[in-house]
PDB file of C-alpha atoms in Angstrom:
ATOM      1  CA  MET A 235     181.797 183.879 101.410  1.00  0.00           C
ATOM      2  CA  LYS A 236     180.682 181.944 104.468  1.00  0.00           C
ATOM      3  CA  ASN A 237     180.631 178.160 104.485  1.00  0.00           C
ATOM      4  CA  ILE A 238     177.121 176.736 104.755  1.00  0.00           C
ATOM      5  CA  LEU A 239     176.337 173.226 105.979  1.00  0.00           C
ATOM      6  CA  ILE A 240     172.881 171.718 105.584  1.00  0.00           C
ATOM      7  CA  ILE A 241     171.674 169.670 108.544  1.00  0.00           C
ATOM      8  CA  GLY A 242     169.717 166.709 107.185  1.00  0.00           C
ATOM      9  CA  ALA A 243     170.231 165.129 103.757  1.00  0.00           C
ATOM     10  CA  GLY A 244     166.612 164.060 103.354  1.00  0.00           C
ATOM     11  CA  GLY A 245     164.054 165.624 101.050  1.00  0.00           C
ATOM     12  CA  CYS A 246     163.860 168.925 102.927  1.00  0.00           C
ATOM     13  CA  GLY A 247     167.639 169.299 103.015  1.00  0.00           C
ATOM     14  CA  ARG A 248     168.025 168.543  99.318  1.00  0.00           C
ATOM     15  CA  GLU A 249     165.321 171.087  98.493  1.00  0.00           C
ATOM     16  CA  VAL A 250     167.035 173.749 100.584  1.00  0.00           C
ATOM     17  CA  LEU A 251     170.296 172.951  98.779  1.00  0.00           C
ATOM     18  CA  GLN A 252     168.600 174.131  95.585  1.00  0.00           C
ATOM     19  CA  TRP A 253     167.236 177.249  97.287  1.00  0.00           C
ATOM     20  CA  ILE A 254     170.766 178.108  98.447  1.00  0.00           C
ATOM     21  CA  LYS A 255     171.982 177.680  94.863  1.00  0.00           C
ATOM     22  CA  ASP A 256     169.182 179.998  93.733  1.00  0.00           C
ATOM     23  CA  ILE A 257     170.312 182.597  96.278  1.00  0.00           C
ATOM     24  CA  ASN A 258     173.916 182.277  95.078  1.00  0.00           C
ATOM     25  CA  ALA A 259     172.741 182.788  91.483  1.00  0.00           C
ATOM     26  CA  VAL A 260     171.425 186.220  92.505  1.00  0.00           C
ATOM     27  CA  SER A 261     174.292 187.140  94.808  1.00  0.00           C
ATOM     28  CA  SER A 262     177.274 184.986  95.791  1.00  0.00           C
ATOM     29  CA  THR A 263     176.502 184.383  99.451  1.00  0.00           C
ATOM     30  CA  TRP A 264     177.579 180.921 100.572  1.00  0.00           C
ATOM     31  CA  ASN A 265     180.174 178.308  99.852  1.00  0.00           C
ATOM     32  CA  ILE A 266     178.204 175.065 100.077  1.00  0.00           C
ATOM     33  CA  LYS A 267     180.368 172.821 102.248  1.00  0.00           C
ATOM     34  CA  GLY A 268     178.054 169.794 102.384  1.00  0.00           C
ATOM     35  CA  PHE A 269     175.381 167.952 104.331  1.00  0.00           C
ATOM     36  CA  ILE A 270     175.557 166.856 107.964  1.00  0.00           C
ATOM     37  CA  ASP A 271     173.601 163.645 108.522  1.00  0.00           C
ATOM     38  CA  ASP A 272     173.940 160.675 110.848  1.00  0.00           C
ATOM     39  CA  ASN A 273     173.325 158.376 107.851  1.00  0.00           C
ATOM     40  CA  PRO A 274     176.465 158.574 105.675  1.00  0.00           C
ATOM     41  CA  ASP A 275     174.595 156.831 102.838  1.00  0.00           C
ATOM     42  CA  ALA A 276     171.618 159.226 102.873  1.00  0.00           C
ATOM     43  CA  LEU A 277     172.334 160.404  99.316  1.00  0.00           C
ATOM     44  CA  GLU A 278     173.057 156.989  97.797  1.00  0.00           C
ATOM     45  CA  GLY A 279     171.255 156.532  94.480  1.00  0.00           C
ATOM     46  CA  LEU A 280     170.138 160.177  94.309  1.00  0.00           C
ATOM     47  CA  ARG A 281     171.209 162.876  91.850  1.00  0.00           C
ATOM     48  CA  CYS A 282     173.083 165.279  94.096  1.00  0.00           C
ATOM     49  CA  ASP A 283     176.374 167.099  93.567  1.00  0.00           C
ATOM     50  CA  VAL A 284     176.954 167.756  97.278  1.00  0.00           C
ATOM     51  CA  SER A 285     178.058 165.045  99.706  1.00  0.00           C
ATOM     52  CA  VAL A 286     177.571 164.156 103.377  1.00  0.00           C
ATOM     53  CA  VAL A 287     180.669 165.516 105.125  1.00  0.00           C
ATOM     54  CA  GLY A 288     179.944 164.498 108.705  1.00  0.00           C
ATOM     55  CA  SER A 289     177.427 163.350 111.282  1.00  0.00           C
ATOM     56  CA  ILE A 290     175.204 165.496 113.483  1.00  0.00           C
ATOM     57  CA  LYS A 291     176.484 163.631 116.505  1.00  0.00           C
ATOM     58  CA  ASN A 292     180.187 164.099 115.848  1.00  0.00           C
ATOM     59  CA  TYR A 293     180.653 167.185 113.667  1.00  0.00           C
ATOM     60  CA  VAL A 294     182.847 169.861 115.234  1.00  0.00           C
ATOM     61  CA  PRO A 295     181.758 173.349 114.088  1.00  0.00           C
ATOM     62  CA  GLN A 296     184.568 175.416 112.577  1.00  0.00           C
ATOM     63  CA  PRO A 297     184.897 179.206 112.956  1.00  0.00           C
ATOM     64  CA  ASP A 298     183.827 179.906 109.358  1.00  0.00           C
ATOM     65  CA  ASP A 299     180.942 177.411 109.366  1.00  0.00           C
ATOM     66  CA  ARG A 300     177.306 178.430 109.218  1.00  0.00           C
ATOM     67  CA  PHE A 301     174.403 175.981 109.437  1.00  0.00           C
ATOM     68  CA  VAL A 302     170.811 175.632 108.288  1.00  0.00           C
ATOM     69  CA  CYS A 303     168.652 172.897 109.816  1.00  0.00           C
ATOM     70  CA  CYS A 304     166.387 171.078 107.352  1.00  0.00           C
ATOM     71  CA  ILE A 305     164.730 168.410 109.469  1.00  0.00           C
ATOM     72  CA  GLY A 306     160.952 168.342 109.034  1.00  0.00           C
ATOM     73  CA  ASN A 307     160.117 167.040 112.499  1.00  0.00           C
ATOM     74  CA  SER A 308     159.762 170.153 114.667  1.00  0.00           C
ATOM     75  CA  ASN A 309     160.867 168.527 117.933  1.00  0.00           C
ATOM     76  CA  VAL A 310     163.932 166.948 116.353  1.00  0.00           C
ATOM     77  CA  ARG A 311     164.798 170.203 114.577  1.00  0.00           C
ATOM     78  CA  LYS A 312     164.650 172.110 117.866  1.00  0.00           C
ATOM     79  CA  GLN A 313     166.797 169.523 119.631  1.00  0.00           C
ATOM     80  CA  VAL A 314     169.419 169.427 116.872  1.00  0.00           C
ATOM     81  CA  ILE A 315     169.704 173.217 116.656  1.00  0.00           C
ATOM     82  CA  GLU A 316     170.014 173.621 120.418  1.00  0.00           C
ATOM     83  CA  ASN A 317     172.572 170.821 120.714  1.00  0.00           C
ATOM     84  CA  LEU A 318     174.735 172.203 117.917  1.00  0.00           C
ATOM     85  CA  GLU A 319     174.462 175.760 119.217  1.00  0.00           C
ATOM     86  CA  ALA A 320     175.735 174.492 122.563  1.00  0.00           C
ATOM     87  CA  ARG A 321     178.790 173.227 120.650  1.00  0.00           C
ATOM     88  CA  GLY A 322     179.374 176.623 119.053  1.00  0.00           C
ATOM     89  CA  ALA A 323     177.405 176.286 115.806  1.00  0.00           C
ATOM     90  CA  VAL A 324     176.020 179.455 114.198  1.00  0.00           C
ATOM     91  CA  PHE A 325     172.776 179.044 112.254  1.00  0.00           C
ATOM     92  CA  GLU A 326     171.524 181.115 109.336  1.00  0.00           C
ATOM     93  CA  SER A 327     168.099 181.747 107.876  1.00  0.00           C
ATOM     94  CA  VAL A 328     167.515 180.844 104.231  1.00  0.00           C
ATOM     95  CA  VAL A 329     165.057 183.102 102.395  1.00  0.00           C
ATOM     96  CA  HIS A 330     164.441 182.210  98.760  1.00  0.00           C
ATOM     97  CA  PRO A 331     164.622 185.161  96.326  1.00  0.00           C
ATOM     98  CA  THR A 332     161.012 184.616  95.228  1.00  0.00           C
ATOM     99  CA  SER A 333     159.547 184.718  98.739  1.00  0.00           C
ATOM    100  CA  ILE A 334     157.793 187.931  99.795  1.00  0.00           C
ATOM    101  CA  VAL A 335     158.351 189.335 103.277  1.00  0.00           C
ATOM    102  CA  ALA A 336     156.532 192.517 104.283  1.00  0.00           C
ATOM    103  CA  GLU A 337     158.649 195.308 105.746  1.00  0.00           C
ATOM    104  CA  SER A 338     156.567 195.129 108.924  1.00  0.00           C
ATOM    105  CA  ALA A 339     156.910 191.349 109.332  1.00  0.00           C
ATOM    106  CA  LEU A 340     159.166 189.908 112.033  1.00  0.00           C
ATOM    107  CA  LEU A 341     161.233 186.785 111.398  1.00  0.00           C
ATOM    108  CA  GLY A 342     162.869 184.796 114.164  1.00  0.00           C
ATOM    109  CA  LYS A 343     166.265 183.149 113.901  1.00  0.00           C
ATOM    110  CA  ASN A 344     167.039 180.058 111.827  1.00  0.00           C
ATOM    111  CA  VAL A 345     163.957 180.246 109.600  1.00  0.00           C
ATOM    112  CA  VAL A 346     163.619 178.781 106.099  1.00  0.00           C
ATOM    113  CA  LEU A 347     161.326 180.391 103.524  1.00  0.00           C
ATOM    114  CA  TYR A 348     160.709 178.300 100.419  1.00  0.00           C
ATOM    115  CA  PRO A 349     159.969 179.714  96.934  1.00  0.00           C
ATOM    116  CA  TYR A 350     156.821 181.818  96.603  1.00  0.00           C
ATOM    117  CA  SER A 351     156.076 181.854 100.312  1.00  0.00           C
ATOM    118  CA  ILE A 352     154.506 185.068 101.622  1.00  0.00           C
ATOM    119  CA  ILE A 353     154.903 186.604 105.081  1.00  0.00           C
ATOM    120  CA  SER A 354     152.446 189.484 105.138  1.00  0.00           C
ATOM    121  CA  ASP A 355     151.957 192.741 107.037  1.00  0.00           C
ATOM    122  CA  ASN A 356     152.812 192.579 110.756  1.00  0.00           C
ATOM    123  CA  ALA A 357     153.026 188.777 110.708  1.00  0.00           C
ATOM    124  CA  GLU A 358     155.544 187.145 113.046  1.00  0.00           C
ATOM    125  CA  LEU A 359     157.496 183.891 112.819  1.00  0.00           C
ATOM    126  CA  GLY A 360     159.237 182.326 115.801  1.00  0.00           C
ATOM    127  CA  ASP A 361     162.719 180.831 115.697  1.00  0.00           C
ATOM    128  CA  GLY A 362     163.265 177.729 113.591  1.00  0.00           C
ATOM    129  CA  CYS A 363     160.087 177.906 111.462  1.00  0.00           C
ATOM    130  CA  ILE A 364     159.965 176.380 107.985  1.00  0.00           C
ATOM    131  CA  ILE A 365     157.447 177.812 105.497  1.00  0.00           C
ATOM    132  CA  ASN A 366     157.106 175.695 102.371  1.00  0.00           C
ATOM    133  CA  MET A 367     156.293 176.550  98.747  1.00  0.00           C
ATOM    134  CA  HIS A 368     153.273 178.752  97.944  1.00  0.00           C
ATOM    135  CA  SER A 369     152.267 179.072 101.611  1.00  0.00           C
ATOM    136  CA  THR A 370     151.009 182.317 103.099  1.00  0.00           C
ATOM    137  CA  ILE A 371     151.178 183.749 106.607  1.00  0.00           C
ATOM    138  CA  ALA A 372     148.682 186.605 106.420  1.00  0.00           C
ATOM    139  CA  HIS A 373     148.530 189.927 108.228  1.00  0.00           C
ATOM    140  CA  ASP A 374     148.855 190.041 112.011  1.00  0.00           C
ATOM    141  CA  SER A 375     149.262 186.279 112.411  1.00  0.00           C
ATOM    142  CA  VAL A 376     151.822 184.934 114.857  1.00  0.00           C
ATOM    143  CA  LEU A 377     153.573 181.564 114.683  1.00  0.00           C
ATOM    144  CA  GLY A 378     155.474 180.143 117.647  1.00  0.00           C
ATOM    145  CA  GLU A 379     158.862 178.470 117.486  1.00  0.00           C
ATOM    146  CA  TYR A 380     159.728 175.548 115.197  1.00  0.00           C
ATOM    147  CA  CYS A 381     156.442 175.445 113.293  1.00  0.00           C
ATOM    148  CA  THR A 382     156.491 173.435 110.051  1.00  0.00           C
ATOM    149  CA  ILE A 383     154.117 174.758 107.393  1.00  0.00           C
ATOM    150  CA  SER A 384     153.887 172.454 104.368  1.00  0.00           C
ATOM    151  CA  ALA A 385     153.253 173.509 100.766  1.00  0.00           C
ATOM    152  CA  HIS A 386     150.110 175.398  99.696  1.00  0.00           C
ATOM    153  CA  CYS A 387     148.989 176.209 103.244  1.00  0.00           C
ATOM    154  CA  ASP A 388     147.090 179.366 104.158  1.00  0.00           C
ATOM    155  CA  VAL A 389     147.345 180.881 107.623  1.00  0.00           C
ATOM    156  CA  THR A 390     144.851 183.716 107.277  1.00  0.00           C
ATOM    157  CA  GLY A 391     144.801 186.996 109.156  1.00  0.00           C
ATOM    158  CA  MET A 392     145.015 187.418 112.931  1.00  0.00           C
ATOM    159  CA  CYS A 393     145.693 183.735 113.698  1.00  0.00           C
ATOM    160  CA  ARG A 394     147.815 182.429 116.547  1.00  0.00           C
ATOM    161  CA  LEU A 395     149.788 179.200 116.255  1.00  0.00           C
ATOM    162  CA  GLY A 396     151.701 177.813 119.217  1.00  0.00           C
ATOM    163  CA  ASP A 397     155.119 176.177 119.162  1.00  0.00           C
ATOM    164  CA  ARG A 398     155.979 173.158 116.994  1.00  0.00           C
ATOM    165  CA  VAL A 399     152.723 173.186 114.995  1.00  0.00           C
ATOM    166  CA  PHE A 400     152.715 171.033 111.848  1.00  0.00           C
ATOM    167  CA  MET A 401     150.382 171.900 108.964  1.00  0.00           C
ATOM    168  CA  GLY A 402     150.088 169.308 106.201  1.00  0.00           C
ATOM    169  CA  SER A 403     149.884 170.291 102.538  1.00  0.00           C
ATOM    170  CA  GLY A 404     146.870 172.407 101.648  1.00  0.00           C
ATOM    171  CA  ALA A 405     145.760 172.964 105.253  1.00  0.00           C
ATOM    172  CA  ARG A 406     144.368 176.342 106.246  1.00  0.00           C
ATOM    173  CA  THR A 407     143.033 178.378 109.114  1.00  0.00           C
ATOM    174  CA  VAL A 408     140.128 180.831 109.077  1.00  0.00           C
ATOM    175  CA  PRO A 409     140.841 184.389 110.271  1.00  0.00           C
ATOM    176  CA  GLY A 410     141.403 184.643 113.988  1.00  0.00           C
ATOM    177  CA  ALA A 411     141.819 180.910 114.610  1.00  0.00           C
ATOM    178  CA  LYS A 412     143.823 179.826 117.671  1.00  0.00           C
ATOM    179  CA  VAL A 413     146.030 176.714 117.495  1.00  0.00           C
ATOM    180  CA  GLY A 414     147.879 175.386 120.534  1.00  0.00           C
ATOM    181  CA  SER A 415     151.403 173.997 120.706  1.00  0.00           C
ATOM    182  CA  ASP A 416     152.384 170.564 119.345  1.00  0.00           C
ATOM    183  CA  VAL A 417     149.286 170.401 117.132  1.00  0.00           C
ATOM    184  CA  PHE A 418     149.296 168.257 113.972  1.00  0.00           C
ATOM    185  CA  ILE A 419     146.909 169.524 111.268  1.00  0.00           C
ATOM    186  CA  CYS A 420     146.395 166.886 108.592  1.00  0.00           C
ATOM    187  CA  ALA A 421     146.695 167.736 104.900  1.00  0.00           C
ATOM    188  CA  GLY A 422     143.689 169.504 103.406  1.00  0.00           C
ATOM    189  CA  SER A 423     142.095 170.330 106.747  1.00  0.00           C
ATOM    190  CA  THR A 424     140.563 173.683 107.712  1.00  0.00           C
ATOM    191  CA  VAL A 425     140.826 174.989 111.275  1.00  0.00           C
ATOM    192  CA  MET A 426     137.651 176.936 112.040  1.00  0.00           C
ATOM    193  CA  SER A 427     138.111 177.869 115.698  1.00  0.00           C
ATOM    194  CA  ARG A 428     140.384 176.828 118.583  1.00  0.00           C
ATOM    195  CA  ILE A 429     142.587 173.706 118.717  1.00  0.00           C
ATOM    196  CA  LYS A 430     144.001 172.621 122.073  1.00  0.00           C
ATOM    197  CA  ASP A 431     147.636 171.719 122.729  1.00  0.00           C
ATOM    198  CA  GLY A 432     148.819 168.350 121.476  1.00  0.00           C
ATOM    199  CA  MET A 433     145.827 167.517 119.288  1.00  0.00           C
ATOM    200  CA  LYS A 434     145.902 165.846 115.879  1.00  0.00           C
ATOM    201  CA  VAL A 435     143.052 167.170 113.738  1.00  0.00           C
ATOM    202  CA  ILE A 436     141.614 166.359 110.332  1.00  0.00           C
ATOM    203  CA  GLY A 437     138.773 167.437 108.086  1.00  0.00           C
ATOM    204  CA  VAL A 438     136.653 170.476 107.230  1.00  0.00           C
ATOM    205  CA  PRO A 439     136.070 171.741 109.824  1.00  0.00           C
ATOM    206  CA  ALA A 440     139.121 170.203 111.511  1.00  0.00           C
ATOM    207  CA  LYS A 441     138.207 167.855 114.368  1.00  0.00           C
ATOM    208  CA  LYS A 442     140.157 165.438 116.540  1.00  0.00           C
ATOM    209  CA  ALA A 443     141.529 162.625 114.396  1.00  0.00           C
ATOM    210  CA  ALA A 444     140.491 159.067 115.256  1.00  0.00           C
ATOM    211  CA  PHE A 445     143.919 157.630 114.390  1.00  0.00           C
TER     212      PHE A 445
END
């Protein structure tokens, strides 16, 4: 079995720890080596049977190590992955056994698919995307790199999302919507048309946020 190290001991990382255990329950795949986090006390007071074994800044990747990055902030996740890859780290995707991925779908590198996520016919995910619980990427939709899709989101058919898009819980897009890069879609919002790069939007229909 390969060693797996989880980058980030926050909520996302601890959730992915459980998804890795679920994968191992189906087929022994990884030896869970520990968390990598710059806060050595990140797990203090929490119920967790895996410890922080090093810092992101100082950890030296070993030949048998594999990594999964579980940092919710898309820009930070991209930076951490690229920095560690430059130091020789090899990243893995984590796909929960209950997620559904169509045969025609394309997944980039270093993606994380939470339980009950669905990647439908001819959908595409860029490198480093995280798709949370009960979220759907419908047919022919394309997500750029390092998008973060929270729980219970619905990217409907033929949509285009740029790089580093964040969708809050329960957000959705109508079919054919276009979302630029570095867009923040607040929880519960519905994108009805086109959202320009760098915007933060809220509401139904989603409009530029006033905060």
